[in-house]
PDB file of C-alpha atoms in Angstrom:
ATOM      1  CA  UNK A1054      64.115  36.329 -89.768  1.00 89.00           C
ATOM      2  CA  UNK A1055      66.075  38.802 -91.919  1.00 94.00           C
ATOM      3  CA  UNK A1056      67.674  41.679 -89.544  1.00 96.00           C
ATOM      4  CA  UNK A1057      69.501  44.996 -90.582  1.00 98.00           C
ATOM      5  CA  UNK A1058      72.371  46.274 -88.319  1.00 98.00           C
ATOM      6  CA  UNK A1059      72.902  50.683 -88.777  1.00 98.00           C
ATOM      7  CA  UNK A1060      75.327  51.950 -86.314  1.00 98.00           C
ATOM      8  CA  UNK A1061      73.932  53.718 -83.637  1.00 98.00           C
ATOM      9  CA  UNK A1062      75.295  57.454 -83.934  1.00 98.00           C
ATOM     10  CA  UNK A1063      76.853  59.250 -86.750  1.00 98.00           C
ATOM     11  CA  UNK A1064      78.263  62.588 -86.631  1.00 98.00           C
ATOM     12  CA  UNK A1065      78.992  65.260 -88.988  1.00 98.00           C
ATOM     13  CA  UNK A1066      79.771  69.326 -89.150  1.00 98.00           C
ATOM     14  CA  UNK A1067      77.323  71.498 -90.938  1.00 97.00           C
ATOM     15  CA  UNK A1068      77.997  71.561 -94.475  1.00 98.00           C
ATOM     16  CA  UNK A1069      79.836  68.571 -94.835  1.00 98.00           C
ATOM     17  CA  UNK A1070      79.003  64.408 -96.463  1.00 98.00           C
ATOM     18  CA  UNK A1071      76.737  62.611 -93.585  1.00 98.00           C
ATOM     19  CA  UNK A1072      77.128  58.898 -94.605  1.00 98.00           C
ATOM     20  CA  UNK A1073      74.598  56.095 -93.041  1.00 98.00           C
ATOM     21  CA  UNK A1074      74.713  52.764 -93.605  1.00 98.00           C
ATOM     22  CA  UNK A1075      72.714  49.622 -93.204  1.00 98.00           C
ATOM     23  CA  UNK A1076      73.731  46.119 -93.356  1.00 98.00           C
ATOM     24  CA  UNK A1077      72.343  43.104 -94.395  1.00 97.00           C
ATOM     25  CA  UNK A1078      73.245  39.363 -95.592  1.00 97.00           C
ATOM     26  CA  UNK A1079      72.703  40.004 -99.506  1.00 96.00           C
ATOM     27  CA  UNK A1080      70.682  43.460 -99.176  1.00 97.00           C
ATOM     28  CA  UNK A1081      71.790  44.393-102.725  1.00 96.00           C
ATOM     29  CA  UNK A1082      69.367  41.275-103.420  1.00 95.00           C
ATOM     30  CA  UNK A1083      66.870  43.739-101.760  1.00 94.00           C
ATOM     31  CA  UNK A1084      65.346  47.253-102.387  1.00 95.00           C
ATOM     32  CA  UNK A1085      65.713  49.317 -99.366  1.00 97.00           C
ATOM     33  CA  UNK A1086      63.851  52.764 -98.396  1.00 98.00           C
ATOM     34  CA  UNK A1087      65.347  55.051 -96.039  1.00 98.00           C
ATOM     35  CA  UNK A1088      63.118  57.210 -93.469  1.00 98.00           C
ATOM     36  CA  UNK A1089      64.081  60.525 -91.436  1.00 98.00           C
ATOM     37  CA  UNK A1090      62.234  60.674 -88.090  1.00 98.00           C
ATOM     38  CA  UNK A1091      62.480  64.007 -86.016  1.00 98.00           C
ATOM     39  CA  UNK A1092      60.687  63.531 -81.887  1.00 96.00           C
ATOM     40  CA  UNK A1093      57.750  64.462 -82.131  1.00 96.00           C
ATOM     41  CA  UNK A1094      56.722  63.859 -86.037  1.00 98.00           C
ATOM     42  CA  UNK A1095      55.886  61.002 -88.271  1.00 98.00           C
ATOM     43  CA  UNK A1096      58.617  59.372 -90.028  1.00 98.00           C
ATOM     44  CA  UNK A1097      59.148  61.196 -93.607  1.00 98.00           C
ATOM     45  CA  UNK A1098      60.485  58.618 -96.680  1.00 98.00           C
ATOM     46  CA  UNK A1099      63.652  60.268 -98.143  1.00 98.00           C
ATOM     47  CA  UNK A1100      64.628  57.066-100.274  1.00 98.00           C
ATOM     48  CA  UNK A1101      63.054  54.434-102.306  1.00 97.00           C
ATOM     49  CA  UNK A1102      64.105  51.519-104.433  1.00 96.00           C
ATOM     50  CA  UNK A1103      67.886  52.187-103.379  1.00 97.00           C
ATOM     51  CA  UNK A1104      68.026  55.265-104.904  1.00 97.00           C
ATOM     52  CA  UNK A1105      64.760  56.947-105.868  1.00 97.00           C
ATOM     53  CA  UNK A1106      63.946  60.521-104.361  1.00 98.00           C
ATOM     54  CA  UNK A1107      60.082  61.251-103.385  1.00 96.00           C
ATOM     55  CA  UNK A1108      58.788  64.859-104.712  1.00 96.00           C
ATOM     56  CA  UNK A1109      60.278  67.518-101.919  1.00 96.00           C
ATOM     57  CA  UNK A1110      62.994  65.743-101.031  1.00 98.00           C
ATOM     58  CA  UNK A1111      65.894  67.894-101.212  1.00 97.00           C
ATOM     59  CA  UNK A1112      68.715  66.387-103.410  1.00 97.00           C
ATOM     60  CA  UNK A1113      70.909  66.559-101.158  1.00 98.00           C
ATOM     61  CA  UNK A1114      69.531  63.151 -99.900  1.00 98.00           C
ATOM     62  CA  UNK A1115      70.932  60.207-102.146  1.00 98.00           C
ATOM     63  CA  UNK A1116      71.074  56.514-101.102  1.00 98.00           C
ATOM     64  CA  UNK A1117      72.619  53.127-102.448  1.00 98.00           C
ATOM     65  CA  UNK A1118      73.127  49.625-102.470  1.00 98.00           C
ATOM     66  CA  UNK A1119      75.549  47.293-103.079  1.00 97.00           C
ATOM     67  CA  UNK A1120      76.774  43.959-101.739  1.00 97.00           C
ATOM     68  CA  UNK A1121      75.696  43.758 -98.076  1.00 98.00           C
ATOM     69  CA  UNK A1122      75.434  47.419 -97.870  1.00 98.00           C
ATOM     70  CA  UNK A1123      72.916  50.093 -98.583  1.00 98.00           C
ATOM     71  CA  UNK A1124      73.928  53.586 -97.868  1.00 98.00           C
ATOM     72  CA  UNK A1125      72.433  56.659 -97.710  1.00 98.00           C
ATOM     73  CA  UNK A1126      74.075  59.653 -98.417  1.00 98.00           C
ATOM     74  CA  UNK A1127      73.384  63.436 -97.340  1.00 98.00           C
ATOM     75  CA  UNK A1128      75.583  65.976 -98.594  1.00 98.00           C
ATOM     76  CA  UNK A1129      76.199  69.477 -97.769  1.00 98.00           C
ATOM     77  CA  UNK A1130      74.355  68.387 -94.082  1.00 98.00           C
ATOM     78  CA  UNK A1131      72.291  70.864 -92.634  1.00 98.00           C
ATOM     79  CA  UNK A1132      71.132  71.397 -89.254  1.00 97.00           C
ATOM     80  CA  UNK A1133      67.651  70.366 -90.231  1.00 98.00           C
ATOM     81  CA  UNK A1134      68.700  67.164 -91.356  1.00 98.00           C
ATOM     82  CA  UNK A1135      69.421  66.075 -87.620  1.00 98.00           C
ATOM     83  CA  UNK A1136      67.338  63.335 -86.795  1.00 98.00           C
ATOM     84  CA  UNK A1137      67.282  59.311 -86.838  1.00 98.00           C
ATOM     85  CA  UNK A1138      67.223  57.591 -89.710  1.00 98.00           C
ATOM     86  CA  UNK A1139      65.821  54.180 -90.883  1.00 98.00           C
ATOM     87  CA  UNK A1140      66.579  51.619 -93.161  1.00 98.00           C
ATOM     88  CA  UNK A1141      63.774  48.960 -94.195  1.00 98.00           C
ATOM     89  CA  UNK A1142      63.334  46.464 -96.743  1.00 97.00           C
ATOM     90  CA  UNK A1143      60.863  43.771 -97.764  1.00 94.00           C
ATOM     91  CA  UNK A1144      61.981  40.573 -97.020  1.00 92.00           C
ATOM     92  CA  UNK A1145      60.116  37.871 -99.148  1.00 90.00           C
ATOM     93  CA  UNK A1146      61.351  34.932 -97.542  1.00 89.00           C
ATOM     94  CA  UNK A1147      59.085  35.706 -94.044  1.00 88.00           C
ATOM     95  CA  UNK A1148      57.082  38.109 -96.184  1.00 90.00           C
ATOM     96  CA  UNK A1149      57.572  41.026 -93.972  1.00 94.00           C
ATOM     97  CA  UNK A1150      58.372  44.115 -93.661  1.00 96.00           C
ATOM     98  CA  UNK A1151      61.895  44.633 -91.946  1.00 97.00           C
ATOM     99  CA  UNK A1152      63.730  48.090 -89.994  1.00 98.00           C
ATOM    100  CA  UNK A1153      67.099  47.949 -89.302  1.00 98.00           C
ATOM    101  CA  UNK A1154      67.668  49.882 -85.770  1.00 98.00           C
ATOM    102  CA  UNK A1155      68.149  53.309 -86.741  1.00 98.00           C
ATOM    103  CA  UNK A1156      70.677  55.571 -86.344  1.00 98.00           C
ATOM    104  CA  UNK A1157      70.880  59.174 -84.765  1.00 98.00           C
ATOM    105  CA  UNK A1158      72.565  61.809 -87.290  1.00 98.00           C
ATOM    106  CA  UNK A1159      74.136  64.685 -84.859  1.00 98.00           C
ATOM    107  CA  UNK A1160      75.145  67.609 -86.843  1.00 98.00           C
ATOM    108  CA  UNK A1161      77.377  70.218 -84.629  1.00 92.00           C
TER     109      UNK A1161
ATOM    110  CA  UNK B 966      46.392  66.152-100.481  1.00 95.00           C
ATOM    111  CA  UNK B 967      46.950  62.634 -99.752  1.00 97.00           C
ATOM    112  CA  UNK B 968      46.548  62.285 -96.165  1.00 97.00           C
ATOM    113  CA  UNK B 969      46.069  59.451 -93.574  1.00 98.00           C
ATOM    114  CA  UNK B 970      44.033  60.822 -90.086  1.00 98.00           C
ATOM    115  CA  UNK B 971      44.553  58.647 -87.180  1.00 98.00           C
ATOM    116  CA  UNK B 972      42.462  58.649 -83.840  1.00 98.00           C
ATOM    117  CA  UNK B 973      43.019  60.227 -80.527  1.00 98.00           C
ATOM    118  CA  UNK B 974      45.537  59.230 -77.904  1.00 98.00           C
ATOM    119  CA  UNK B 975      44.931  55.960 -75.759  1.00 98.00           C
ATOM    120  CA  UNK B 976      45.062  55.238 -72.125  1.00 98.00           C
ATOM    121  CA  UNK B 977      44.591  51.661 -71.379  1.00 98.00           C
ATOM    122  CA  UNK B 978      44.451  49.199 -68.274  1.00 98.00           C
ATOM    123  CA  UNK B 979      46.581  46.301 -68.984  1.00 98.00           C
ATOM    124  CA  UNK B 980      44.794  43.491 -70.442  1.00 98.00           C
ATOM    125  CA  UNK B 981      42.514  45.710 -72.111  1.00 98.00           C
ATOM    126  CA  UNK B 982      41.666  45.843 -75.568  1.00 98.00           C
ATOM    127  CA  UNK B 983      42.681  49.129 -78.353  1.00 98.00           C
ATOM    128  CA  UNK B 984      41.693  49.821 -81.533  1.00 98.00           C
ATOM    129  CA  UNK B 985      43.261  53.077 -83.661  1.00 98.00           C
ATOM    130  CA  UNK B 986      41.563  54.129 -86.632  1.00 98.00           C
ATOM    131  CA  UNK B 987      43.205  55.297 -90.027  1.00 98.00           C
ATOM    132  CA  UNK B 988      41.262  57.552 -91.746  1.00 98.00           C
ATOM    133  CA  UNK B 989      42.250  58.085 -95.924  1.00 98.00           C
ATOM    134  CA  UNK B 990      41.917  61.257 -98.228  1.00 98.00           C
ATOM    135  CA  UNK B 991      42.879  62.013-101.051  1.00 97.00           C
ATOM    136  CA  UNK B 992      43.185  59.160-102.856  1.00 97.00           C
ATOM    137  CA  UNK B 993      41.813  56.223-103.905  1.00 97.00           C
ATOM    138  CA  UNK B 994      41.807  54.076-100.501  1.00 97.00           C
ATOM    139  CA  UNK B 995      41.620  50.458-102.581  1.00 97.00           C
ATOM    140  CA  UNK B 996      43.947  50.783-104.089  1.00 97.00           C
ATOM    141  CA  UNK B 997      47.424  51.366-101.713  1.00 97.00           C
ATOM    142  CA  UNK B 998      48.036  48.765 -98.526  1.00 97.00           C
ATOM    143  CA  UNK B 999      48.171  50.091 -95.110  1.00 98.00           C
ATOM    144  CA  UNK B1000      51.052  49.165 -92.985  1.00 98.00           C
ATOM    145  CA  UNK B1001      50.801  49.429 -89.057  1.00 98.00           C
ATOM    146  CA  UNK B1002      54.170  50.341 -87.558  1.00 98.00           C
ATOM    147  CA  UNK B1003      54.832  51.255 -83.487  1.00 98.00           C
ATOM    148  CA  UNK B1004      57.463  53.213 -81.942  1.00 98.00           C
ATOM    149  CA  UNK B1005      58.133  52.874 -78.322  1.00 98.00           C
ATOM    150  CA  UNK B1006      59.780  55.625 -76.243  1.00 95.00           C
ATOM    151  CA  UNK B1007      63.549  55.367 -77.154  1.00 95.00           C
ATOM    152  CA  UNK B1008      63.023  52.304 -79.715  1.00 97.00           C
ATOM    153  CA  UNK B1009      63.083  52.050 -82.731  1.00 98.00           C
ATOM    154  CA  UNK B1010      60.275  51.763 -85.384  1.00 98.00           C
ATOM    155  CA  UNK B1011      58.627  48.267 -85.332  1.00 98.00           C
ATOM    156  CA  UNK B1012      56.704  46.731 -88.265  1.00 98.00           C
ATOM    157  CA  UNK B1013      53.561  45.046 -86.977  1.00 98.00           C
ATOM    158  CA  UNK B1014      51.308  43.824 -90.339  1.00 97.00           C
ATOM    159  CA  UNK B1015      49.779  44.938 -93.488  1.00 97.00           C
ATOM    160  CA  UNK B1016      45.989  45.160 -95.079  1.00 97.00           C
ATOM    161  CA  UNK B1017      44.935  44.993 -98.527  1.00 96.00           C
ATOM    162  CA  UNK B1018      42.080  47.581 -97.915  1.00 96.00           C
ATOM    163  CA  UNK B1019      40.476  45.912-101.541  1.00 95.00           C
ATOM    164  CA  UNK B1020      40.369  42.723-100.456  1.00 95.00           C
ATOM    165  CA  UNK B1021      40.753  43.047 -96.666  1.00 95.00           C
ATOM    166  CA  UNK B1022      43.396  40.407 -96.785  1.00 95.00           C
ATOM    167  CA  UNK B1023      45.973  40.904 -94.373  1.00 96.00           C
ATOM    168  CA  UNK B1024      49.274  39.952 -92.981  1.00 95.00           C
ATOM    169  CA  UNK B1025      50.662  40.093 -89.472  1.00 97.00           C
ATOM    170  CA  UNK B1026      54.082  39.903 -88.071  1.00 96.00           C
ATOM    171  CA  UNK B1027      54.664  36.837 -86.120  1.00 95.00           C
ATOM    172  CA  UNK B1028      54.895  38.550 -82.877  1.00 96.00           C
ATOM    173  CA  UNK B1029      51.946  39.884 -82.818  1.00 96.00           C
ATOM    174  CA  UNK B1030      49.774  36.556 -84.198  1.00 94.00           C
ATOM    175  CA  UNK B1031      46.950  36.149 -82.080  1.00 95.00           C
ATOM    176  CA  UNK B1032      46.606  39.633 -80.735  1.00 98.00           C
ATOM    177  CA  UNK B1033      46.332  41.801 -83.469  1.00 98.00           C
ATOM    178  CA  UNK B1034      43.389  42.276 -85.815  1.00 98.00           C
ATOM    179  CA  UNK B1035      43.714  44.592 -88.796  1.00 98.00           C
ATOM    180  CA  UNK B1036      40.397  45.779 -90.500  1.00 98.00           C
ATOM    181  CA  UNK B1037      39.150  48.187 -92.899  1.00 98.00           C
ATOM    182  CA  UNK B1038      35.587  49.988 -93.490  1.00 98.00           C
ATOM    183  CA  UNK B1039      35.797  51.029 -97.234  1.00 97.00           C
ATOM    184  CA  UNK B1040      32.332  53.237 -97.191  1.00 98.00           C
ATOM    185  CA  UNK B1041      34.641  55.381 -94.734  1.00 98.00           C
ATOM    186  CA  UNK B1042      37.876  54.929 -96.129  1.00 98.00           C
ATOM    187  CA  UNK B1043      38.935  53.747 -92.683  1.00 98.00           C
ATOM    188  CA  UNK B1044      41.256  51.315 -91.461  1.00 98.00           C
ATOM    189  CA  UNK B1045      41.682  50.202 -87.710  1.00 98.00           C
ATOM    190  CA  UNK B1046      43.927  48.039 -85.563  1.00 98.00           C
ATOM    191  CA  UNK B1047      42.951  45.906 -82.633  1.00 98.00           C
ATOM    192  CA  UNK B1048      45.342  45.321 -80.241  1.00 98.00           C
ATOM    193  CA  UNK B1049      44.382  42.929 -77.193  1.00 98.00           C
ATOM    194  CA  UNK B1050      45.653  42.116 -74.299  1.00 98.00           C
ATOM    195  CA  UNK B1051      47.653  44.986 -73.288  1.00 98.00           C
ATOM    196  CA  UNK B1052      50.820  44.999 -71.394  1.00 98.00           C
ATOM    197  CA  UNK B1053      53.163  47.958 -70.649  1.00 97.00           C
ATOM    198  CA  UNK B1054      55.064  46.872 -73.144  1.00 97.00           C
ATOM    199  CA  UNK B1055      52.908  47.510 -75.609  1.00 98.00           C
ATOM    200  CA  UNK B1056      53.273  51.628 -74.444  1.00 98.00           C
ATOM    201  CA  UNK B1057      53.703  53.442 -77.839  1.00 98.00           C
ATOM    202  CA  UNK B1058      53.064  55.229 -80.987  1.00 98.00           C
ATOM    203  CA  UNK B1059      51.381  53.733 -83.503  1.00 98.00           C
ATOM    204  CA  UNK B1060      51.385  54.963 -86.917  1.00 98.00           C
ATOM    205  CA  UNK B1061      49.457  53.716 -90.201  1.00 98.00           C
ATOM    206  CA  UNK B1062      51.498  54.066 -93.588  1.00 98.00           C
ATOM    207  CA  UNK B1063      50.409  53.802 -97.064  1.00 98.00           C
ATOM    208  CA  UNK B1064      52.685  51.287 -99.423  1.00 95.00           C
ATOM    209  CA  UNK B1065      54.589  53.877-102.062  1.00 93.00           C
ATOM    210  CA  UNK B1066      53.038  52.377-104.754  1.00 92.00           C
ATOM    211  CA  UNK B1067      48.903  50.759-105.480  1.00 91.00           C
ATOM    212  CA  UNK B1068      48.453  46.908-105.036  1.00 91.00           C
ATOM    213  CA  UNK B1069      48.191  46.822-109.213  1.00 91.00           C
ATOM    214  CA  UNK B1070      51.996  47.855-109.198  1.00 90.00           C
ATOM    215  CA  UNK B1071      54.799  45.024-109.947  1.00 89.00           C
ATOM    216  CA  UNK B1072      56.448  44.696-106.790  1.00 89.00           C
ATOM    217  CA  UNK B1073      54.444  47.331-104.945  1.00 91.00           C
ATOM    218  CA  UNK B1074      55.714  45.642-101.458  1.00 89.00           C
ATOM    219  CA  UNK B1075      59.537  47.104-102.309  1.00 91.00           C
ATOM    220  CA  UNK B1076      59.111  50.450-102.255  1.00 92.00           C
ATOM    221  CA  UNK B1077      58.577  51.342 -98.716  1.00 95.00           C
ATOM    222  CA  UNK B1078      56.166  53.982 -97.191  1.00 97.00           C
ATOM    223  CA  UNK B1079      55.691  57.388 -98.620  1.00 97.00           C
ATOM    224  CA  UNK B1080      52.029  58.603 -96.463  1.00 98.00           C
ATOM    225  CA  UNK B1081      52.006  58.195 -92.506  1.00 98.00           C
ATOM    226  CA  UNK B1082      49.427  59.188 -90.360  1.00 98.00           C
ATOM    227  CA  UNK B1083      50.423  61.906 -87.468  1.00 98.00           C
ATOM    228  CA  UNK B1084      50.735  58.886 -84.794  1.00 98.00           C
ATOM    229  CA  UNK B1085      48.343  57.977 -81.711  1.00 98.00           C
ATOM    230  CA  UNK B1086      49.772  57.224 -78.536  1.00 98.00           C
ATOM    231  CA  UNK B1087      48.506  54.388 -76.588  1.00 98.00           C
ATOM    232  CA  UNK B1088      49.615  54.290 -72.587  1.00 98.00           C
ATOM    233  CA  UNK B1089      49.074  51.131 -71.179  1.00 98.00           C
ATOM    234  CA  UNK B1090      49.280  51.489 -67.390  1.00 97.00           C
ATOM    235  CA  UNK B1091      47.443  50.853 -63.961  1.00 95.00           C
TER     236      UNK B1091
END
């Protein structure tokens, strides 16, 4: 089965470039979406098709893919923004859908 | 609004059965797929299957073959998971999700999730 690997914790200081990543054999080959979960709530979609931004996502949010690596992007971070964060794609070999593991963004 | 209304929360002896409905407004409930994902405590989130609500064709991952059972009731706009035999393991939240973009789209299955339900927790204990 296709697997995605995200590191487990990122960091970053209010204000400043929070950058996640997700890895994958060939995931430019794929189209990845990227998902903010807070405890408590339902997971919110804050990237699709790589790049795309749903209505009322702030554009702060930007993702990308390339190679074995999809990354998504959150600049000027806010303390809002803390949360964990989830990349998936479609993987049409198995014909499922796939998470990587997430990864907690600490802003402080 | 586009909205997806799941049922209550779920205590459960283990090797009982549960089945979470997934109610849809809004829109047009034929037309967009409904993905089950779980979260347990600490995990992460966990894909378990798909349903075409049109054709009630559905898909479920492996792990989950022969314990799962994904419906839909389209007069209600309603669509439920069955999970049987219950184990603690199977302690979580379970969310429905609507697939970004209607079955009729080109690739609708690569665009991830953009409606979730608010979650029900199931509690599988003795």
């Amino acid at each position: 089965s296709y697997e995605m690997s995200q590191p487990p914790s990122v960091s970053v200081s209010p204000g400043q470039t929070a950058s996640i990543t997700c890895s994958g054999h060939k995931l430019e080959d794929k189209f990845v979406s990227w998902y903010q979960k807070k405890p408590g709530q339902s997971p919110v979609m804050v990237i699709y098709q790589d790049r795309g931004r749903p209505s009322g996502i702030p554009d702060r949010f930007s993702g990308s893919n390339s190679g074995n690596t999809a990354t998504l992007t959150i600049s000027g971070t806010q303390p809002m923004d803390e949360a964990d964060y989830y990349c998936q794609a479609w993987d049409s070999n198995t014909v499922t859908v796939v998470f990587g593991g997430g990864t907690k963004l600490t802003v402080l | 609004q586009v909205h997806l209304v799941q049922s209550g929360a779920e205590v459960k002896k283990p090797g009982a059965s549960v089945k979470v409905s997934c109610t849809a407004s809004g829109y047009t409930f034929t037309n967009y797929e409904i993905n089950w994902v779980r979260q347990a405590t600490g995990q992460g989130l966990e894909w378990m299957g798909r349903l075409n609500p049109n054709s009630g064709n559905k898909a479920y991952e492996q792990k989950f073959q022969g314990r799962v059972t994904m419906t839909r009731n389209t007069s209600t706009n309603t669509a439920y998971l069955e999970l049987r035999s219950l184990t603690s393991h199977d302690t979580a939240v379970y969310f429905c999700a609507r697939f970004f973009r209607p079955v009729t789209s080109p690739n609708y299955l690569y665009f991830g999730m953009d409606v979730w339900g608010q979650g029900t927790t199931v509690t599988v204990s003795s």
